[in-house]
Coordinates of N, CA, C and O in Angstrom, one line a residue:
M1 N 0.8 -1.2 0.0 CA 0.0 0.0 0.0 C 0.9 1.2 0.0 O 1.9 1.3 0.7
N2 N 0.5 2.2 -0.8 CA 1.2 3.5 -0.8 C 0.9 4.4 0.4 O -0.3 4.4 0.8
A3 N 1.9 5.1 0.8 CA 1.7 6.0 2.0 C 0.8 7.2 1.5 O 0.9 7.7 0.4
N4 N -0.1 7.5 2.4 CA -1.0 8.7 2.1 C -1.2 9.6 3.3 O -2.0 10.5 3.3
V5 N -0.4 9.4 4.4 CA -0.4 10.2 5.6 C 1.1 10.7 5.8 O 2.0 9.9 5.8
G6 N 1.2 12.0 5.9 CA 2.6 12.5 6.2 C 2.6 13.8 6.8 O 1.5 14.5 7.0
G7 N 3.8 14.3 7.2 CA 3.9 15.6 7.7 C 3.2 15.9 9.0 O 3.2 15.0 9.9
F8 N 2.6 17.0 9.2 CA 2.0 17.4 10.4 C 0.9 16.5 10.8 O 0.7 16.1 11.9
D9 N 0.1 16.0 9.8 CA -1.0 15.1 10.0 C -0.5 13.8 10.7 O -1.1 13.3 11.6
K10 N 0.6 13.3 10.3 CA 1.2 12.1 10.9 C 1.5 12.3 12.3 O 1.1 11.4 13.2
W11 N 2.1 13.4 12.7 CA 2.5 13.6 14.1 C 1.3 13.9 15.0 O 1.3 13.5 16.1
V12 N 0.3 14.5 14.4 CA -0.9 14.7 15.2 C -1.6 13.4 15.5 O -2.0 13.1 16.7
R13 N -1.6 12.5 14.6 CA -2.2 11.2 14.8 C -1.4 10.4 15.8 O -2.0 9.7 16.7
V14 N -0.1 10.4 15.8 CA 0.7 9.7 16.7 C 0.5 10.2 18.1 O 0.3 9.4 19.1
V15 N 0.6 11.5 18.3 CA 0.4 12.1 19.6 C -1.0 11.9 20.2 O -1.1 11.5 21.3
V16 N -2.0 12.1 19.4 CA -3.4 11.9 19.9 C -3.6 10.4 20.2 O -4.2 10.1 21.3
G17 N -3.1 9.5 19.4 CA -3.3 8.1 19.6 C -2.6 7.7 20.9 O -3.1 7.0 21.7
A18 N -1.4 8.2 21.1 CA -0.6 7.8 22.3 C -1.3 8.4 23.6 O -1.3 7.7 24.6
L19 N -1.8 9.6 23.5 CA -2.4 10.2 24.6 C -3.7 9.4 25.0 O -4.0 9.2 26.2
L20 N -4.5 9.0 24.0 CA -5.7 8.2 24.3 C -5.4 6.9 24.9 O -6.0 6.5 25.8
I21 N -4.4 6.2 24.4 CA -4.0 4.9 24.9 C -3.5 5.1 26.4 O -3.8 4.3 27.2
G22 N -2.7 6.1 26.6 CA -2.2 6.4 27.9 C -3.4 6.6 28.9 O -3.3 6.2 30.0
W23 N -4.3 7.4 28.4 CA -5.5 7.7 29.3 C -6.3 6.4 29.6 O -6.7 6.1 30.7
A24 N -6.4 5.5 28.6 CA -7.1 4.2 28.8 C -6.3 3.3 29.8 O -6.9 2.7 30.7
L25 N -5.0 3.4 29.8 CA -4.1 2.6 30.7 C -4.3 3.1 32.1 O -4.1 2.2 33.0
I26 N -4.5 4.3 32.3 CA -4.6 4.8 33.7 C -6.1 4.9 34.2 O -6.4 5.5 35.2
G27 N -7.0 4.2 33.5 CA -8.3 4.1 34.0 C -9.3 4.9 33.3 O -10.4 5.1 33.8
G28 N -9.0 5.4 32.1 CA -10.0 6.2 31.4 C -11.1 5.4 30.8 O -11.2 4.2 31.1
P29 N -12.0 6.0 30.0 CA -13.1 5.2 29.5 C -12.6 4.2 28.5 O -11.6 4.3 27.9
W30 N -13.5 3.2 28.2 CA -13.1 2.1 27.3 C -12.9 2.6 25.9 O -12.0 2.1 25.2
W31 N -13.6 3.7 25.5 CA -13.4 4.1 24.1 C -12.1 4.8 23.9 O -11.7 5.1 22.7
A32 N -11.3 5.1 24.9 CA -10.0 5.7 24.8 C -9.0 4.7 24.1 O -8.0 5.1 23.5
W33 N -9.4 3.4 24.1 CA -8.6 2.4 23.4 C -8.7 2.6 21.9 O -7.8 2.0 21.1
L34 N -9.6 3.4 21.4 CA -9.7 3.7 20.0 C -8.5 4.5 19.5 O -8.3 4.7 18.3
G35 N -7.7 4.9 20.5 CA -6.5 5.6 20.1 C -5.5 4.8 19.3 O -4.6 5.3 18.7
V36 N -5.7 3.5 19.3 CA -4.9 2.5 18.6 C -5.0 2.9 17.1 O -4.0 2.8 16.3
V37 N -6.2 3.3 16.6 CA -6.4 3.6 15.2 C -5.6 4.8 14.7 O -4.8 4.6 13.8
P38 N -5.7 6.0 15.3 CA -4.8 7.0 14.8 C -3.3 6.8 15.0 O -2.5 7.2 14.2
L39 N -3.0 6.1 16.1 CA -1.6 5.7 16.3 C -1.0 4.8 15.2 O 0.0 5.1 14.6
A40 N -1.8 3.8 14.9 CA -1.4 2.9 13.8 C -1.3 3.6 12.4 O -0.4 3.4 11.7
T41 N -2.3 4.4 12.1 CA -2.3 5.1 10.8 C -1.2 6.1 10.7 O -0.6 6.3 9.7
G42 N -0.8 6.7 11.9 CA 0.3 7.6 11.9 C 1.6 6.9 11.7 O 2.5 7.3 11.0
L43 N 1.8 5.7 12.4 CA 3.0 5.0 12.3 C 3.3 4.3 11.0 O 4.4 4.2 10.5
F44 N 2.2 3.8 10.4 CA 2.3 3.1 9.1 C 2.1 4.0 7.9 O 2.2 3.5 6.8
N45 N 1.8 5.2 8.1 CA 1.6 6.2 7.1 C 0.5 5.9 6.1 O 0.5 6.3 4.9
V46 N -0.5 5.1 6.5 CA -1.6 4.6 5.6 C -2.9 4.8 6.3 O -3.1 4.3 7.4
C47 N -3.8 5.5 5.7 CA -5.2 5.7 6.3 C -6.2 5.2 5.3 O -6.3 5.8 4.2
P48 N -6.9 4.1 5.6 CA -7.9 3.6 4.6 C -9.0 4.6 4.3 O -9.4 4.7 3.1
L49 N -9.4 5.4 5.2 CA -10.4 6.4 5.0 C -9.9 7.5 4.0 O -10.6 7.9 3.1
Y50 N -8.7 7.9 4.2 CA -8.1 8.8 3.2 C -8.1 8.2 1.8 O -8.3 8.9 0.8
R51 N -7.8 6.9 1.7 CA -7.7 6.3 0.4 C -9.1 6.3 -0.3 O -9.2 6.6 -1.4
L52 N -10.2 6.1 0.5 CA -11.5 6.1 0.0 C -11.9 7.5 -0.5 O -12.6 7.7 -1.5
L53 N -11.5 8.5 0.3 CA -11.8 9.9 0.0 C -10.9 10.5 -1.1 O -11.1 11.6 -1.5
G54 N -9.8 9.9 -1.4 CA -8.8 10.4 -2.4 C -7.9 11.5 -1.8 O -7.4 12.3 -2.5
V55 N -7.7 11.5 -0.5 CA -6.9 12.4 0.2 C -5.5 11.9 0.3 O -5.3 10.7 0.6
N56 N -4.5 12.8 0.1 CA -3.1 12.3 0.3 C -2.3 13.5 0.9 O -2.2 14.5 0.3
T57 N -1.8 13.3 2.1 CA -1.0 14.4 2.8 C 0.5 14.1 2.8 O 1.3 14.8 3.4
C58 N 0.8 13.0 2.1 CA 2.2 12.6 2.1 C 2.9 13.2 0.8 O 2.3 13.1 -0.3
R59 N 4.1 13.7 1.0 CA 4.7 14.4 -0.1 C 5.5 13.4 -1.0 O 6.0 13.8 -2.1
R60 N 5.6 12.2 -0.7 CA 6.3 11.2 -1.5 C 5.6 10.9 -2.8 O 4.5 10.8 -3.0

């Protein structure tokens, strides 16, 4: 799969995902585990929703 997430978008996803997972680990709500999704899309540089919408924030 080609990368479609990059730059500022990537780092926002990683930070938000990590914060949500951290919150879940210290007793936050169950839905904070959804932070896995933005974390994974930020780390792997691929977002299936972006692909469906034709969005590409990666400069490669």
